[in-house]
Coordinates of C-alpha atoms and ligand atoms in Angstrom, one line a residue:
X1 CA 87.0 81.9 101.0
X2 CA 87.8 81.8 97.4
X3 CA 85.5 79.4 96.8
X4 CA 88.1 76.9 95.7
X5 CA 89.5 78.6 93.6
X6 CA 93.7 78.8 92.8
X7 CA 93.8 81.8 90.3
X8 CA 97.4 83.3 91.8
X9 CA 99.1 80.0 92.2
X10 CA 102.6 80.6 90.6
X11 CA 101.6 84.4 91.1
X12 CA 103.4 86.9 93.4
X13 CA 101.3 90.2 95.0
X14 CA 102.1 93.3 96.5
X15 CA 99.1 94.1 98.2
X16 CA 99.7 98.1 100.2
X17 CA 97.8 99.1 103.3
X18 CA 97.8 95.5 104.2
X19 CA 97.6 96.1 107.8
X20 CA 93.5 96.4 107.9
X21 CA 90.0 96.7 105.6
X22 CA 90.1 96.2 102.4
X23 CA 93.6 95.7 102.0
X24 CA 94.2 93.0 104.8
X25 CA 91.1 91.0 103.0
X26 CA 92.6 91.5 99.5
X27 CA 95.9 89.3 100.9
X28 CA 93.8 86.7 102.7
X29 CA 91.6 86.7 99.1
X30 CA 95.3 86.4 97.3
X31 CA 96.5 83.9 99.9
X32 CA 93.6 81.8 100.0
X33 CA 93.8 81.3 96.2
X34 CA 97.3 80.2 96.2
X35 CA 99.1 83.0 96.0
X36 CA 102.6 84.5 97.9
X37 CA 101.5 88.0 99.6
X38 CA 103.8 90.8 100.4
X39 CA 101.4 92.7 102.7
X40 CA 102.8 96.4 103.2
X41 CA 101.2 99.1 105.7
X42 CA 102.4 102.3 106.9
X43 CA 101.8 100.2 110.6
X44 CA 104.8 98.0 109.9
X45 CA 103.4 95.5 112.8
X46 CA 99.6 94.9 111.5
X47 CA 101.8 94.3 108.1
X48 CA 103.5 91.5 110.0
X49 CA 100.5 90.4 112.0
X50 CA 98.8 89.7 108.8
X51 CA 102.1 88.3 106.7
X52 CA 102.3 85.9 110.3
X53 CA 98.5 84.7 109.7
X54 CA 98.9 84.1 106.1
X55 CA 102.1 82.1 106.9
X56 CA 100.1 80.4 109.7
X57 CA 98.0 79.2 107.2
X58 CA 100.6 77.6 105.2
X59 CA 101.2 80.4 102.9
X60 CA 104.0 82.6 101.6
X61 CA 103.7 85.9 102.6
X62 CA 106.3 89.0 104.1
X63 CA 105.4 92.0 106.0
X64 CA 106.7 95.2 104.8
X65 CA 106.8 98.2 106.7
X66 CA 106.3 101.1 104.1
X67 CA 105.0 104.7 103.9
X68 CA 103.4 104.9 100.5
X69 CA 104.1 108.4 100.3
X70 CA 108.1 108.2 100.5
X71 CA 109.8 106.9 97.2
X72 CA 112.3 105.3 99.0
X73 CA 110.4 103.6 100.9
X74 CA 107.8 101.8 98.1
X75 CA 111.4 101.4 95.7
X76 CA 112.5 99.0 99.4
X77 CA 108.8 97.4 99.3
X78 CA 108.9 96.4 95.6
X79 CA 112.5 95.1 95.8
X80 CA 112.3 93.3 99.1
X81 CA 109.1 91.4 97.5
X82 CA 111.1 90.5 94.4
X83 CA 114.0 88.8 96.3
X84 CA 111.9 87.4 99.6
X85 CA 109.4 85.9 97.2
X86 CA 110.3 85.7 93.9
X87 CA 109.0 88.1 92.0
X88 CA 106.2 90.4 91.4
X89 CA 103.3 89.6 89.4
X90 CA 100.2 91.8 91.0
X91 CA 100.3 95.0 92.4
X92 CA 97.0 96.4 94.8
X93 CA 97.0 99.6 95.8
X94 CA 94.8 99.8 98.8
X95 CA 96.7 102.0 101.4
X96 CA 94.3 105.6 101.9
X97 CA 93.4 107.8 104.5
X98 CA 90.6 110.1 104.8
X99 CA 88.8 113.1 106.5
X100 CA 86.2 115.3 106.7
X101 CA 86.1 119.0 107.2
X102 CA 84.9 121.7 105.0
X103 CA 86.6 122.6 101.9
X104 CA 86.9 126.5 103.3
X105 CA 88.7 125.2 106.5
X106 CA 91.2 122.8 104.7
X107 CA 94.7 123.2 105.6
X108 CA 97.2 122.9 102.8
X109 CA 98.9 120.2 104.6
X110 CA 95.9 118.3 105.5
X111 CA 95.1 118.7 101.6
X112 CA 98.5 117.6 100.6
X113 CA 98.8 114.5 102.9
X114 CA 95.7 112.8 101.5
X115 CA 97.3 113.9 98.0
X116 CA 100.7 112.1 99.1
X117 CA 99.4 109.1 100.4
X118 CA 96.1 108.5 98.4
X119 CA 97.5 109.5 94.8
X120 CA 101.3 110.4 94.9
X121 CA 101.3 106.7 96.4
X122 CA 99.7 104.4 94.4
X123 CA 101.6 106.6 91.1
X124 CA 105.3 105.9 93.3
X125 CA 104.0 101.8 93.7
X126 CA 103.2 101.9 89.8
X127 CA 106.0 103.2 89.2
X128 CA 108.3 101.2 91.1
X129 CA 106.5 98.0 89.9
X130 CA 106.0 98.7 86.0
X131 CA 109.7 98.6 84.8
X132 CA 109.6 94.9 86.2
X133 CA 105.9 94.1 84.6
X134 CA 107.5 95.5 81.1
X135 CA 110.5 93.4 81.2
X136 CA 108.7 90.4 82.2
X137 CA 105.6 91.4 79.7
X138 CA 103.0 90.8 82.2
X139 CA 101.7 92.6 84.9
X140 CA 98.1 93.6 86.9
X141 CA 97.5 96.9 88.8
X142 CA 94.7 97.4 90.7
X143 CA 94.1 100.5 92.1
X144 CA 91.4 101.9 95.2
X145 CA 89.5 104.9 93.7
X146 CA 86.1 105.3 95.6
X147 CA 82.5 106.1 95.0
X148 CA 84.1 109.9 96.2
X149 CA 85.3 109.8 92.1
X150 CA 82.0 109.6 90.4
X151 CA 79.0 110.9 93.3
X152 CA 79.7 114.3 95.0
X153 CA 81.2 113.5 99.0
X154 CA 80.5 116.6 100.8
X155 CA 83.7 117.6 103.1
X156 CA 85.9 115.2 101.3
X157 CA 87.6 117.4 98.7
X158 CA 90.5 116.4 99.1
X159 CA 90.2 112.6 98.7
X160 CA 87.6 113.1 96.2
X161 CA 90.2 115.2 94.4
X162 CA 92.9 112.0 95.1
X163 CA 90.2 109.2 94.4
X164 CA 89.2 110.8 90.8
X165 CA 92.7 111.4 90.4
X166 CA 93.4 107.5 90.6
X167 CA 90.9 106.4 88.0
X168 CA 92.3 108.8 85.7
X169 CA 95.9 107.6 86.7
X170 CA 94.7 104.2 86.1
X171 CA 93.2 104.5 82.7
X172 CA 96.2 106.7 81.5
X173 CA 98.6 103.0 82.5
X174 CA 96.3 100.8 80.9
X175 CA 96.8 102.6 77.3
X176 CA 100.2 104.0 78.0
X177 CA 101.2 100.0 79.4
X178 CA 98.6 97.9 77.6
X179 CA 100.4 96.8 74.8
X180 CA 103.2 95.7 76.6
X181 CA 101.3 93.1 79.1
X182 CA 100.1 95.2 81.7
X183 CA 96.6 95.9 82.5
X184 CA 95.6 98.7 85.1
X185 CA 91.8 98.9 86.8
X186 CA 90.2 100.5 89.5
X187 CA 87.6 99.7 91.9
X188 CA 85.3 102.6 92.7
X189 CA 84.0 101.4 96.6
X190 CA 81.2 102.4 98.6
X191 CA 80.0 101.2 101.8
X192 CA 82.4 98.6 102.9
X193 CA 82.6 98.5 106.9
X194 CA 86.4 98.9 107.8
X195 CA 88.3 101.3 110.0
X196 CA 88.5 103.9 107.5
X197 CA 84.8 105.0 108.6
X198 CA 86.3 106.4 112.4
X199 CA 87.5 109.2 109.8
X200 CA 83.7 109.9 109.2
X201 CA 83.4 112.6 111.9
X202 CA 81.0 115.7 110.6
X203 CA 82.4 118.9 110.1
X204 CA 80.2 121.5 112.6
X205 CA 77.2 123.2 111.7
X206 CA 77.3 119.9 108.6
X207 CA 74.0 119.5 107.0
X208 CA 73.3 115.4 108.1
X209 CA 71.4 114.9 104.6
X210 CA 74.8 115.5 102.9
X211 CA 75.9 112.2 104.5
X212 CA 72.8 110.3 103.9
X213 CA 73.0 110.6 99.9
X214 CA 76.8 108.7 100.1
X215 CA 75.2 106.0 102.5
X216 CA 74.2 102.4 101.0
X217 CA 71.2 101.6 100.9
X218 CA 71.5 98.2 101.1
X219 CA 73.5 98.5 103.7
X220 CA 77.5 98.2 104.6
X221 CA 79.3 95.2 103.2
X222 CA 82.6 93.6 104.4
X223 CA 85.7 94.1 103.1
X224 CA 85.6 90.6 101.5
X225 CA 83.1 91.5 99.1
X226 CA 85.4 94.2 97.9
X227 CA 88.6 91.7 97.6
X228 CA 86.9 89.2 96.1
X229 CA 86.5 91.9 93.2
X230 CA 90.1 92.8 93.6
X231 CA 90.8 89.2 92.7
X232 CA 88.5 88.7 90.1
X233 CA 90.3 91.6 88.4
X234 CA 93.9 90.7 89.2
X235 CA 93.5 87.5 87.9
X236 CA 93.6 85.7 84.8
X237 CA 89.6 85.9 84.3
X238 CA 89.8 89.4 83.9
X239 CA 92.6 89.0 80.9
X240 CA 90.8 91.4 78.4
X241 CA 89.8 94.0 81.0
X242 CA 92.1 97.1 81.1
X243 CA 91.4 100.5 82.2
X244 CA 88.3 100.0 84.0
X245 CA 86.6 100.8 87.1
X246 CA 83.9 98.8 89.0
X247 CA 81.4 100.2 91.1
X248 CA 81.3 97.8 94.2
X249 CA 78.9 100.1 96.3
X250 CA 76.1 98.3 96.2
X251 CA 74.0 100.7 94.0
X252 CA 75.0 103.7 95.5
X253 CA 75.9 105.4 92.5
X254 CA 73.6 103.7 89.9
Ligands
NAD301 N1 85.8 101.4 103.2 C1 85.2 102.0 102.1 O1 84.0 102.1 102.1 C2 86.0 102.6 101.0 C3 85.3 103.2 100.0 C4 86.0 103.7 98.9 C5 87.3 103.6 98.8 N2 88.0 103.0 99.9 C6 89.5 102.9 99.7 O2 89.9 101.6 100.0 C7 91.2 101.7 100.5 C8 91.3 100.8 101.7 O3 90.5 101.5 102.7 P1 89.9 100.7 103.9 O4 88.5 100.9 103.9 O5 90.4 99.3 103.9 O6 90.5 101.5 105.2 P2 91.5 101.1 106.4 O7 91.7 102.3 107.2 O8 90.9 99.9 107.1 O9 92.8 100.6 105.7 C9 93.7 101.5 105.1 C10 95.1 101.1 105.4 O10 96.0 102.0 104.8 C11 97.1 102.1 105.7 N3 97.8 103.4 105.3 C12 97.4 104.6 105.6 N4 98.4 105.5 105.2 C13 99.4 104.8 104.7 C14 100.6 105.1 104.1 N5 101.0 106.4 104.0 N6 101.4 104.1 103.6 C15 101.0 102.8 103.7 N7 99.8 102.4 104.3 C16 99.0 103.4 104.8 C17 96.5 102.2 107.1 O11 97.5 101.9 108.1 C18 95.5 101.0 106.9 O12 96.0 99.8 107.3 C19 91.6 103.1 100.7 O13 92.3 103.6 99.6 C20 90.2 103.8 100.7 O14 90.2 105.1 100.3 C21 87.4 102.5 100.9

């Protein structure tokens, strides 16, 4: 893994929903490459599993319990990182939830939760994590959007509705930020095989070819191959890239 490569040595990451997917490969990614990992999940134990098999493996790395959704909470995350390891140089926003159900038979909490965590989170993490980037005049964010923020995802509204507000959330720091050493990107996913997919259960009466257009054709990926593009972007060799997003879906929306 990392194919030799040391691009975070010296570099410290926050790295949320940690505890599985894409999230738990991008601090094995950060790890392998040299780097210290805070690895914080809503499941405060897979957190710690994961900090506990990075540490195994002779790196630095803390679990943080944290619900991205609570201010408090992320504010604890961001400061416990800067003290246990040093500082805070990366910030990866992977923690998300989703479901499906038809749009007519949402519930406004369902709606809002997947708001909260999805979008309200990864803006309280920036948020907590840019006044330190601006004083040190360096920083990388990079965010989760999805595939759901540029192809239609029937049944999805509201985390198609969070995902496309992350891009635009992501652009907006990488002007507003830019000029003061922080750079902001996204990575639009499709397809990668993680938990996350025991959320895809079809809405009755759902019309099956709905699914099939959002399904790669190439076939499901690990989450690897989605971290490995995490790193590539929160590292140095992605120095002039700011407010993008990368399609890592295997075609699915080309
Ligand atoms: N897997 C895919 O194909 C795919 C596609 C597009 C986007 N994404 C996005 O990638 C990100 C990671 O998803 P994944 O596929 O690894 O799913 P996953 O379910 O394996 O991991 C998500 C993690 O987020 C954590 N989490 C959930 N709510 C949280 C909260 N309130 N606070 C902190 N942590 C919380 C979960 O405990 C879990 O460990 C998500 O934002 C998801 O929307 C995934």
């Amino acid at each position: 893994m990392g194919a030799g490569l040391a691009r975070f040595q010296d570099r410290i990451a926050l790295v949320t929903g940690a505890g599985s997917g894409i999230g738990r490969a991008t601090c094995e990614r950060i790890a392998a490459e040299g780097g210290s990992v805070a690895c914080a999940d809503l499941d405060g134990s897979a957190a710690e599993a994961v900090a506990q098999a990075l540490r195994a493996g002779g790196s630095r790395a803390l679990g943080v319990a944290c619900d991205v959704s609570d201010a408090d909470a992320v504010e604890g995350a961001v400061a416990r990182t800067r003290e246990e390891l040093g500082g805070l140089d990366v910030l990866v926003n992977s923690a998300g939830i989703l479901h499906f159900t038809h749009t007519h038979e949402e519930t406004l909490d369902a709606w809002n939760r997947v708001l909260a965590v999805n979008l309200t989170g990864t803006f309280l993490a920036c948020r907590a994590a840019l006044p330190h980037f601006v004083e040190q005049g360096r920083g990388v964010i990079v965010n989760m959007s999805s595939t759901a923020a540029l192809k239609a995802h029937a049944w999805a509204a509201a985390y198609s509705a969070s995902k496309g507000g992350v891009q635009a959330l992501t652009f907006e720091l990488a002007v507003e930020y830019g000029k003061q050493g922080v750079r902001a990107n996204c990575v639009c996913a499709g397809g990668i095989q993680t938990p996350i997919h025991e959320s895809f259960q079809l809405p009755e009466g759902a019309d099956p070819s709905l699914l099939r257009r959002i399904m790669p054709f190439t076939g499901f990926r690990g989450p690897e191959d989605c971290a490995a593009v995490i790193a590539f972007l929160a590292s140095d060799d992605a120095a002039h890239v700011n407010g993008e997003f990368v399609r890592v879906d295997g075609a699915m929306c080309a």
